[in-house]
Every structure is written in structure tokens, then in C-alpha cells.
Short mmCIF file of C-alpha atoms in Angstrom, two decimals:
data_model
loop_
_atom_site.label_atom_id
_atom_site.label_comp_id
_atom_site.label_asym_id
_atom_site.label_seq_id
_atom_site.Cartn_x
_atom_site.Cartn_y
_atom_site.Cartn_z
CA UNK Y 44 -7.60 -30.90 -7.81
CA UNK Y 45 -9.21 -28.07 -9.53
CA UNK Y 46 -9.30 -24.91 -7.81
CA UNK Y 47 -12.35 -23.86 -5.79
CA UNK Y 48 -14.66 -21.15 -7.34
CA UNK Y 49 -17.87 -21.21 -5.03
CA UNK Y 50 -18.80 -18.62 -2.60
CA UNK Y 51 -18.17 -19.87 1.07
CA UNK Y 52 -19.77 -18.89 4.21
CA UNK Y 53 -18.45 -16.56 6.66
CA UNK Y 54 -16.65 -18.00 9.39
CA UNK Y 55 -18.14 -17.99 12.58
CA UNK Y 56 -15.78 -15.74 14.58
CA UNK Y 57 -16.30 -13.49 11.92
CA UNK Y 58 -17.71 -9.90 13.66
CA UNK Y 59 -17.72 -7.07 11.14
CA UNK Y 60 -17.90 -4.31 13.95
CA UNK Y 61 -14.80 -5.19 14.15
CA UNK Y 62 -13.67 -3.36 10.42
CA UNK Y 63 -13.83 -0.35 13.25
CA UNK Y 64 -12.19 -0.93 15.91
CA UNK Y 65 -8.77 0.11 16.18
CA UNK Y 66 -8.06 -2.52 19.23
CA UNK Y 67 -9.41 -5.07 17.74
CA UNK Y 68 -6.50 -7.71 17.99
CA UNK Y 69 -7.35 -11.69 16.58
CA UNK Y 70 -6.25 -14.25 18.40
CA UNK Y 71 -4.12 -16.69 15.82
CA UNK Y 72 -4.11 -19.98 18.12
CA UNK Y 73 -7.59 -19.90 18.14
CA UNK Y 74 -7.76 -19.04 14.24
CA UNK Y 75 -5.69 -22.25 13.62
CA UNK Y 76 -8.16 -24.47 15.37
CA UNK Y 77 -10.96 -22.70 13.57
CA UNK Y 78 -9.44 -22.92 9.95
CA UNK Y 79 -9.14 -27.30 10.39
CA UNK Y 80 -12.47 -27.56 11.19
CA UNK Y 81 -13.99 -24.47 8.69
CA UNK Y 82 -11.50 -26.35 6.34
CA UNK Y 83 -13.02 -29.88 6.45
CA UNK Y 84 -16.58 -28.75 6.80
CA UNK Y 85 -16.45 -26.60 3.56
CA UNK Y 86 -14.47 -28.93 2.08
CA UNK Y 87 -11.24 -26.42 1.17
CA UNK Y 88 -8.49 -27.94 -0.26
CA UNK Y 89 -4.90 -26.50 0.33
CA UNK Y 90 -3.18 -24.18 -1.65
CA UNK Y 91 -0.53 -26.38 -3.21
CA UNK Y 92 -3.14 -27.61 -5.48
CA UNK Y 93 -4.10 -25.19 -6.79
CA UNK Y 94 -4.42 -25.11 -10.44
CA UNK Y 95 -4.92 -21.64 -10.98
CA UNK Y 96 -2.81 -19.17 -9.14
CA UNK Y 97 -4.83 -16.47 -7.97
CA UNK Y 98 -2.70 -13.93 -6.20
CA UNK Y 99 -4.50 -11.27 -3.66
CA UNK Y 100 -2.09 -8.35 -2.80
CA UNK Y 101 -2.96 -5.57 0.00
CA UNK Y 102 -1.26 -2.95 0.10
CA UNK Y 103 -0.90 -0.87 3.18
CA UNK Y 104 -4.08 -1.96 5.15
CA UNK Y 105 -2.32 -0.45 8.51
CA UNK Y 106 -4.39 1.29 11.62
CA UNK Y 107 -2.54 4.69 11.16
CA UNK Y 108 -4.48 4.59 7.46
CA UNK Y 109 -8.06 2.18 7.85
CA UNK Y 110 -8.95 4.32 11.67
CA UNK Y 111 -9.92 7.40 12.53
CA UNK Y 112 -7.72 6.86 15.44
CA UNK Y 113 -4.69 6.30 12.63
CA UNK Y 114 -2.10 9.50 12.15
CA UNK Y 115 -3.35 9.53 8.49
CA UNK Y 116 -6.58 7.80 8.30
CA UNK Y 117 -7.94 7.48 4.72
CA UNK Y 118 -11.56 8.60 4.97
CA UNK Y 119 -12.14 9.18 1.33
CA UNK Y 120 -15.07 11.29 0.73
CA UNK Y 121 -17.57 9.49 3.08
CA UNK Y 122 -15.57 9.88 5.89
CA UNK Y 123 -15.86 5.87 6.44
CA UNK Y 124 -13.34 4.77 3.38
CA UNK Y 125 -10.80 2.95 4.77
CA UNK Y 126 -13.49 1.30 7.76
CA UNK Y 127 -15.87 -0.06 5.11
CA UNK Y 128 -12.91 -1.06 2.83
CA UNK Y 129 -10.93 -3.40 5.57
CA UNK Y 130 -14.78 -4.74 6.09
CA UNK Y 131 -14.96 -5.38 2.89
CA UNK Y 132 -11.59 -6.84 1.92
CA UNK Y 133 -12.19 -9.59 4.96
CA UNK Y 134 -15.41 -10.69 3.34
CA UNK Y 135 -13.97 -11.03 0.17
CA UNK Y 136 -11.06 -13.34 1.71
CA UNK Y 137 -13.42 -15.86 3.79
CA UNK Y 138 -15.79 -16.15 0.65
CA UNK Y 139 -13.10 -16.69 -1.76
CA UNK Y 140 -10.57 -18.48 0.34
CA UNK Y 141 -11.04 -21.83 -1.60
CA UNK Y 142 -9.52 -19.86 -4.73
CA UNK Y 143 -7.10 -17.32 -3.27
CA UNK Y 144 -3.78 -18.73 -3.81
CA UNK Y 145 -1.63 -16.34 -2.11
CA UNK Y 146 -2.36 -13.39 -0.21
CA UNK Y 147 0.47 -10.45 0.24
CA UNK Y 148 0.16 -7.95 2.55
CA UNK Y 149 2.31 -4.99 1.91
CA UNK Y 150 3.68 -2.78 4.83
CA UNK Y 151 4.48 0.57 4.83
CA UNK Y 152 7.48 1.09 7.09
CA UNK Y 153 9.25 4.36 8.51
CA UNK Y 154 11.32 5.91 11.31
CA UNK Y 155 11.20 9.22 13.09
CA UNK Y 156 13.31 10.94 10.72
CA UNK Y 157 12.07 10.47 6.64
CA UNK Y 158 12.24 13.17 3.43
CA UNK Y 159 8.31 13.30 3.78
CA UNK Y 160 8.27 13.63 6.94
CA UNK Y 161 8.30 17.11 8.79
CA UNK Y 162 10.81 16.32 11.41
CA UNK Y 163 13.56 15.96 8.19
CA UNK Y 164 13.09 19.33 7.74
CA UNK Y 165 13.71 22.62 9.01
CA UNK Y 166 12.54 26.53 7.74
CA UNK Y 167 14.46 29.81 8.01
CA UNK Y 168 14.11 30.15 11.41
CA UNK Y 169 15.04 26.64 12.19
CA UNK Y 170 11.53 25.61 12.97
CA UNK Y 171 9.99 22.23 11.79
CA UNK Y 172 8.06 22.30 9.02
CA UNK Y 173 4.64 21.41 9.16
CA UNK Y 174 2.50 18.39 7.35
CA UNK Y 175 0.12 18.71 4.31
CA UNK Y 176 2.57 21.05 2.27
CA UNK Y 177 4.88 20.24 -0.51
CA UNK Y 178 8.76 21.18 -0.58
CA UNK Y 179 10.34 22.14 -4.44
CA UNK Y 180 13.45 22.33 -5.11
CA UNK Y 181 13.30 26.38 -5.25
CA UNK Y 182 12.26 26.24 -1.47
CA UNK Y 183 15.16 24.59 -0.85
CA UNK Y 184 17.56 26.70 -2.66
CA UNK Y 185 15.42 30.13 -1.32
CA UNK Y 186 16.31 28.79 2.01
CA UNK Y 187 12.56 27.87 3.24
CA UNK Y 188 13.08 24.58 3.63
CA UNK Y 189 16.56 22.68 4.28
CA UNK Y 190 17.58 19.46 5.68
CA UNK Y 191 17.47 19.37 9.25
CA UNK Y 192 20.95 19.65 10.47
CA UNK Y 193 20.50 17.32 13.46
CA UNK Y 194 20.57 14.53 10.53
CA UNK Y 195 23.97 14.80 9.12
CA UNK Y 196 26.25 12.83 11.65
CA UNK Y 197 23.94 9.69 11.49
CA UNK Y 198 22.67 10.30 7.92
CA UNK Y 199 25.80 11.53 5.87
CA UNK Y 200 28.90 11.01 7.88
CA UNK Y 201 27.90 14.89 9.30
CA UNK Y 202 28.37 16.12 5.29
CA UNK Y 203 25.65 18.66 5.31
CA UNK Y 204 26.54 19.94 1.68
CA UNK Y 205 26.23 16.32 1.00
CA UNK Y 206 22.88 16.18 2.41
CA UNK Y 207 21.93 19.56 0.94
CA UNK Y 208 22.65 18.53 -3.09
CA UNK Y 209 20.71 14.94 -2.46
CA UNK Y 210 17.70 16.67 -1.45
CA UNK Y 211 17.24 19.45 -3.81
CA UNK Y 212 18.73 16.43 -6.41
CA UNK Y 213 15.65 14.53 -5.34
CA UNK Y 214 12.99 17.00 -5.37
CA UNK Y 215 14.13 17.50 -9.16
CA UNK Y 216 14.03 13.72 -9.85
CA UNK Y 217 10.44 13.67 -8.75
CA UNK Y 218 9.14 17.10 -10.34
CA UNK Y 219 11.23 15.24 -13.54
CA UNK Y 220 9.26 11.91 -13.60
CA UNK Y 221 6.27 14.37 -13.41
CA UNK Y 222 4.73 11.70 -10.97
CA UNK Y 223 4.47 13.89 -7.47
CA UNK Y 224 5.95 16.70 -5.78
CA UNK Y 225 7.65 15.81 -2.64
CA UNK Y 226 4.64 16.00 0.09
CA UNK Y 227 4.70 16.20 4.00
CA UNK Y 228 2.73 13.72 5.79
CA UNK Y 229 2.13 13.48 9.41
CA UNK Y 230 4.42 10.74 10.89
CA UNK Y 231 2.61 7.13 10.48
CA UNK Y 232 3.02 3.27 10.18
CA UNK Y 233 6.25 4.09 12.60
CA UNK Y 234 8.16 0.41 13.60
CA UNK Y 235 7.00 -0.69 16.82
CA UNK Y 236 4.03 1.50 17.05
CA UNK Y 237 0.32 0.49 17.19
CA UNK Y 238 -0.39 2.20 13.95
CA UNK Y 239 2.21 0.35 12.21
CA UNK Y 240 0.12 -2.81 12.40
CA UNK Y 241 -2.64 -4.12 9.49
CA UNK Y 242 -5.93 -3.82 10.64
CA UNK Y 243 -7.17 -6.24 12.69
CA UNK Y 244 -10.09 -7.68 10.65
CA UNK Y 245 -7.66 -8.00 7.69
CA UNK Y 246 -5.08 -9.41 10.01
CA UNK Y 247 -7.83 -12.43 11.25
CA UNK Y 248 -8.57 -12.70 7.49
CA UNK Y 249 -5.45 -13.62 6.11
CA UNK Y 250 -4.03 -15.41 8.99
CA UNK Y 251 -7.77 -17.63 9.00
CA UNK Y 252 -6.82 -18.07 4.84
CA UNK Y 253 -2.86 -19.35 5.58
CA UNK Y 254 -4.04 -21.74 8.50
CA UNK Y 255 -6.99 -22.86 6.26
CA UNK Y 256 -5.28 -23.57 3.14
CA UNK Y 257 -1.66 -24.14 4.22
CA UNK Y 258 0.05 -21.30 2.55
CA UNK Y 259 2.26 -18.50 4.41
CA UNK Y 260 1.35 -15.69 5.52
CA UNK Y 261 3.27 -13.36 3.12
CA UNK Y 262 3.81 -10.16 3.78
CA UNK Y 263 6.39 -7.12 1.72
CA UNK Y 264 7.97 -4.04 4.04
CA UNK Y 265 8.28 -0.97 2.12
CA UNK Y 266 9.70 2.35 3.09
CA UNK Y 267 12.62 2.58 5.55
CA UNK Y 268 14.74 4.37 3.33
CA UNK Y 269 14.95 7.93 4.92
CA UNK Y 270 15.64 9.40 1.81
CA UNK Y 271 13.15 8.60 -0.79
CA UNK Y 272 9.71 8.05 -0.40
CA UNK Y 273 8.17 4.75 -1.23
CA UNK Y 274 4.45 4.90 -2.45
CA UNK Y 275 4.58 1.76 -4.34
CA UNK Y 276 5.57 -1.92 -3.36
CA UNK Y 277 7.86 -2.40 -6.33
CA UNK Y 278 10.00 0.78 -6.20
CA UNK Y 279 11.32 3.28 -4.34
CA UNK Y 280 10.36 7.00 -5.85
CA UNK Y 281 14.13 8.00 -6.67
CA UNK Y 282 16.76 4.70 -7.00
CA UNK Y 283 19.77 7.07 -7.45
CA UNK Y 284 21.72 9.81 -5.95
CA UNK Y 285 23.23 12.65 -6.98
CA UNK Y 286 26.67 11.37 -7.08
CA UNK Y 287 25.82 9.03 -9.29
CA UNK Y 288 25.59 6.00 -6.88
CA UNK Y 289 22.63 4.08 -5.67
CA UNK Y 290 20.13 5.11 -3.50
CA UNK Y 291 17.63 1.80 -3.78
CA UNK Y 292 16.46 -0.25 -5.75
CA UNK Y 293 13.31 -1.99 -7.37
CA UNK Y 294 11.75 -4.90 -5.86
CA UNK Y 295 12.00 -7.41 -8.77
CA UNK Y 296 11.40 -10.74 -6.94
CA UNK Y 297 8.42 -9.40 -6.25
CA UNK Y 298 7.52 -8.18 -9.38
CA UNK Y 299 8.29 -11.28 -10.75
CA UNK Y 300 5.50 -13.08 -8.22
CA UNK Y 301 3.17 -10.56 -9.56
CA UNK Y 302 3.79 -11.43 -12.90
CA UNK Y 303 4.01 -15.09 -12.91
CA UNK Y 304 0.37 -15.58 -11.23
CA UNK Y 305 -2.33 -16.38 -13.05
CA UNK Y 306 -4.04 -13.13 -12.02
CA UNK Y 307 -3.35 -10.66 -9.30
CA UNK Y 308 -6.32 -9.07 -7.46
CA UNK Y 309 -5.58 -5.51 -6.04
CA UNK Y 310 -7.02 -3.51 -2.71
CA UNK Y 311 -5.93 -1.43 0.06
CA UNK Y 312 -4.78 2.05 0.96
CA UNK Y 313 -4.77 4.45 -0.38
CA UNK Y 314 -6.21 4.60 -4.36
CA UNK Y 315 -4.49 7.95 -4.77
CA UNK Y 316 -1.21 7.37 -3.44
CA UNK Y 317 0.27 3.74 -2.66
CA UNK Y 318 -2.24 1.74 -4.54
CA UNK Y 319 -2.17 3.99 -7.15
CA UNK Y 320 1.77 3.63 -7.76
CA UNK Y 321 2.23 0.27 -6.96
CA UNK Y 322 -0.56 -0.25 -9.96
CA UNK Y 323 1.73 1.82 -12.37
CA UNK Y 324 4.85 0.41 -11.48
CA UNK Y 325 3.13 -3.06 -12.43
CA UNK Y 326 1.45 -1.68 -15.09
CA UNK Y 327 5.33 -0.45 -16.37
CA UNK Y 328 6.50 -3.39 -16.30
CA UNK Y 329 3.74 -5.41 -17.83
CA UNK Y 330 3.71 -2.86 -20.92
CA UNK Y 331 7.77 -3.23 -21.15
CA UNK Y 332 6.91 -7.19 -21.48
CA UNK Y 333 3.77 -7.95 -22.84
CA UNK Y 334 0.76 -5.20 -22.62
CA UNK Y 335 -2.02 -8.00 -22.96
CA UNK Y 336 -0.56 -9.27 -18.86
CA UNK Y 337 -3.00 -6.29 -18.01
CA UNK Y 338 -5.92 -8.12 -18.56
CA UNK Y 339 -4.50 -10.87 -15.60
CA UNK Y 340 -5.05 -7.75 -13.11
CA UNK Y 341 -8.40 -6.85 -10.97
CA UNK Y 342 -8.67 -3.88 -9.50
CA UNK Y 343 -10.76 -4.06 -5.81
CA UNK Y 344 -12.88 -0.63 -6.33
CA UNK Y 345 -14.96 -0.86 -3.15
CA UNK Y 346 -11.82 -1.99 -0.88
CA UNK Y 347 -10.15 1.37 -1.36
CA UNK Y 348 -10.17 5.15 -0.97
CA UNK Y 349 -8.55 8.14 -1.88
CA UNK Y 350 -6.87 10.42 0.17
CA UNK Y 351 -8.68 13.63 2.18
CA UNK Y 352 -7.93 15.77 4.32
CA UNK Y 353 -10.75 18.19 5.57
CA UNK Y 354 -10.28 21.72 6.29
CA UNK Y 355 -12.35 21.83 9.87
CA UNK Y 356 -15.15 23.58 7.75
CA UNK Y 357 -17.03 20.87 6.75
CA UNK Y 358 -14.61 20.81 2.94
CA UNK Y 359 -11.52 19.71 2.43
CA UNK Y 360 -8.00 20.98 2.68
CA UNK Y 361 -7.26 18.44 0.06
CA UNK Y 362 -9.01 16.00 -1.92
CA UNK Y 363 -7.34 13.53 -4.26
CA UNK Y 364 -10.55 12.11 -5.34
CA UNK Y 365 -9.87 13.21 -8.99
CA UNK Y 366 -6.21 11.96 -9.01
CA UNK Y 367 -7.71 8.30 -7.94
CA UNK Y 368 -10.57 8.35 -10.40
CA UNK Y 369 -8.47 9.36 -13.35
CA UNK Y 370 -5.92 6.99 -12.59
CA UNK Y 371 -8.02 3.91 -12.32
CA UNK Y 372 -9.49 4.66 -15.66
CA UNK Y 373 -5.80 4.63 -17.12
CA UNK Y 374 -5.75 1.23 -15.74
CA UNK Y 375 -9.08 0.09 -17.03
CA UNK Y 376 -8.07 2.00 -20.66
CA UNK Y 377 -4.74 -0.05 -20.45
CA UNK Y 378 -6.80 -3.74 -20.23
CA UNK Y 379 -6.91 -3.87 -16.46
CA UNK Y 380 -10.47 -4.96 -15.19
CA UNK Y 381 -12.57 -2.49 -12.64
CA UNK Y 382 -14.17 -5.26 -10.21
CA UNK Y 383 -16.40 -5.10 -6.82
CA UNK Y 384 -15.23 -7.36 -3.58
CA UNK Y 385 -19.49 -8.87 -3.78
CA UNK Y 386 -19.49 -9.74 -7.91
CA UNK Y 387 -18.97 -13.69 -7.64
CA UNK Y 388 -15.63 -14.70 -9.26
CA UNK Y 389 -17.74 -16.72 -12.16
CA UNK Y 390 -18.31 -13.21 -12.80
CA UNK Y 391 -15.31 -11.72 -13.28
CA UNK Y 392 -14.09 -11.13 -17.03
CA UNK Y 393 -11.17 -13.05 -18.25
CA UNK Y 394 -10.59 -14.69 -15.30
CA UNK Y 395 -10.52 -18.59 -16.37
CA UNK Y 396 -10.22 -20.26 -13.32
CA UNK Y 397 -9.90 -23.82 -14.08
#
């Protein structure tokens, strides 16, 4: 069977106030009986035969990023980024479900204790350090920011020089790869908290697309390593320590279920930080193998936003508008294509969907 290109109608259920509603919780026994009858009416056939294997990742669509209500909502400019952008993704999935193959949602995944978290660390006085700052390596060795001590027993074996050397060893690593400087956030996507959870409009939309077209509801955790952050799906910032022994390591199935689609369609949160690596890393990779792979890869531009943080003023503290911009015209410069969630697939360049 060839794979299905038209535009299909939204499902009934389908309520897009719901894109902003941070309770908003989908019932999946009811979804299932939906997606047989949605399934036979629009005549969608399942996944498994498929002929072209178009692979739609998310990455990070989680209430603590797409509310207002989140710990680090990602409002973008318009102070409605991440709302419109989960509104948007779900639309895309319901009229393109006949041709998404797979969808993978990633999920960013910490404790109470993390190396970009504030609670990790402690100042000269002892105090916590707060969020929205950056820690160098020269803060560490002046003293202004250490390791807190509570950490050791459970972290290290209680080997606070230990602890001490891995740090300022990993806030060289990163200033090294010239990539980021270690950066507090705010504590989000915790395990077992409501935040931690993808949004519910996205959830209904990729649960309706598994029970429609017979496919699993895939999903990749990310970041429970307390000692490296994790931006990006397919590696950890830092993979080693300063002893010379492993700290992580990359995600290559993964990579390799990336690469081995016919083409991979990008969106989520955020396009300065975890979209944005998660795009290099891939990018890496495909460059390392063969650089013409890039033109396999779409690139969501209304289904995500970059990173602000306003200053109570009516500004911003911090705006990472530019970072995003710049770095999806690296993509595009590299072969990758620059798409919207409403230009019909038929549409799309390159993309030769049988």
C-alpha cells in the first residue's frame, strides 16, 4: 500500500483550547475507540505499510516548558510560544497521520539534585545559588560557587575533592566544546511531578496516531544524569570524567532510527536549547556519514520557540532569540529544509513520498 499523503480532517474530540490548559488530561480508552472508527471512515491504513518512513520526533513538549503554569515555560517573544506551538504540532499530527510513520516523543528527565540545577550548588556563605546565572570554572576555583556538600555521600562515596575536580573538569569541557557555559535553570520536568508530563494536546495527538495506525507510542527519556546536562536526545553534554572514566554515553540506537528513516520531521521545545542540540548532534553525525542525509530532515519552524526570560519591566532578562535564529540557518545552510506545520506535505521539498 502506498503511503497516505492527503490532508485529513480533524478529529472530532479535537478542542484546541485545550493547547492551553495545563490540566488538560486525554482520556486514552476513549481515544482507542475513536481512532477505529476515524480510521475506517478516512480510510487510514496502518503503519506497517508504510512505504515511506516518515519519522516525527518531539522533543521535550512537557507542561513545565509549553504553560505558563510550567517552572520554565518557553514563551518565546510573544509570550504564547510554546501554547501556539503544542496547538500547532497536534494539528499537524491528525492531518498527517495517514503518512507519519513513527512519532517519538522525547522526555526531559531530572531529580532534585542536577549540575544545572541551583540546589547542586552552594556560594561562599553556603547559600544556594540562584537560577538564570552561569557557573565557570574560575567561580569555582575563586570559591563562589562549589558543589554542595550535602551531595558527596550519595553522589561520590562522600569524596568531596572527587566531586570538586569533576565539576570544575566539566565546566572546562563545556567552555572547550565552545557549545554553552554551564547555566542554572529553575528545577523542571522533575519524575513524578505534573510538569514532568507532555502536554496534553500533544499527548491526545500521538496516542489518537498509535491507536489509529497501529504503531507504539514511542517515547526517549533524557537527562537523569546528575552530573552533566543533557540538552539534546542523542548525547549527554560531557560523556567523560576527569579520571578518565565514563560519565555517559551517546544514544546511538537512536541515532541510528533517525538515520535510517526516510525523513525525520523536527518540533518541540525549546529552538535555542534542546531542539537546537539535538539538531546538531544529528546534524554531526549525518556530516561524519554522508552530508547530503541533511536534506532527509524538516525543521517544524512554527512548532517551536526560543527561550526568554523577562526582566518584570516589560524586556527581558534574557533572550535567546538570536542564538535560535542563527542556528536554524546553519541547519538550512547545511541542506536541512525550513518548513511550516500548515504547508501540505506535496509541498515539502525533497520529500518523495511514494
Amino acid at each position: 500500500m502506498k503511503t497516505q499523503v492527503k490532508a485529513l480532517p480533524l478529529p472530532r474530540f479535537y478542542d484546541a483550547a485545550h493547547a492551553g490548559q495545563f490540566g488538560y488530561n486525554p482520556d486514552a480508552g476513549k481515544l482507542q475507540v475513536e481512532a477505529q472508527g476515524w480510521r475506517a471512515a478516512n480510510d487510514v491504513s496502518m503503519s506497517a505499510t508504510d512505504t515511506f518512513n516518515l519519522h516525527l520526533l518531539l522533543i521535550d513538549v512537557q507542561k513545565d516548558f509549553c504553560f505558563p503554569e510550567g517552572s520554565l515555560y518557553v514563551a518565546g517573544r510573544s509570550g504564547r510560544g510554546a501554547v501556539d506551538d503544542s496547538r500547532r504540532i497536534a494539528e499537524f499530527i491528525y492531518r498527517n497521520l495517514g503518512a507519519l510513520t513513527n512519532v517519538t516523543a522525547t522526555l526531559d528527565t531530572h531529580f532534585a539534585y542536577q549540575i544545572f540545577f541551583p540546589s547542586f550548588w552552594v556560594d561562599q556563605d553556603d547559600q544556594p545559588l540562584t537560577p538564570y546565572r552561569e557557573v565557570t570554572r574560575e567561580q569555582i576555583e575563586r570559591g563562589q560557587a562549589r558543589p554542595n556538600p550535602a551531595m558527596a555521600k550519595w553522589l561520590c562515596g562522600g569524596n568531596y575533592p572527587w566531586l570538586l575536580k569533576q565539576v570544575k573538569y566539566y565546566c572546562e569541557e563545556l567552555e572547550r566544546a565552545g557549545k554553552y557555559t554551564l547555566y542554572l535553570w529553575p528545577p523542571h520536568c522533575l519524575l513524578g511531578s505534573d510538569g514532568h508530563a507532555l502536554a496534553g494536546v500533544v499527548q491526545e495527538a500521538r496516542l489518537f496516531h498509535s491507536f489509529a495506525r497501529g504503531v507504539q507510542s514511542w517515547a526517549e527519556v533524557k537527562g537523569g544524569n546528575p552530573l552533566t546536562e543533557n540538552y539534546s536526545v542523542l548525547r549527554p553534554e560531557v560523556l567523560g570524567r576527569h579520571d578518565g572514566q565514563p560519565l555517559a554515553q551517546r544514544n546511538t540506537q537512536f541515532l541510528k532510527t533517525l538515520l535510517t528513516a526516510d525523513a525525520v520531521v523536527i518540533a518541540g521545545q525549546a529552538a535555542s536549547h534542546c531542539v537546537k542540540s539535538s539538531i546538531d548532534d544529528l546534524l554531526g553525525e549525518i556530516v561524519a556519514q554522508d552530508a547530503a542525509l541533511a536534506r532527509k530532515v524538516y525543521l517544524l519552524t512554527d512548532c517551536m520557540s526560543a527561550v526568554t526570560v523577562p526582566d518584570g519591566k516589560g524586556g527581558f532578562a534574557a533572550d535567546f532569540t538570536p542564538q535560535a535564529e542563527a542556528s536554524l540557518q546553519r541547519f538550512a545552510d547545511a541542506g536541512m529544509h525550513l518548513v511550516k506545520s500548515t504547508d501540505p506535505l506535496a509541498s515539502w521539498p525533497d520529500l518523495r513520498i511514494a
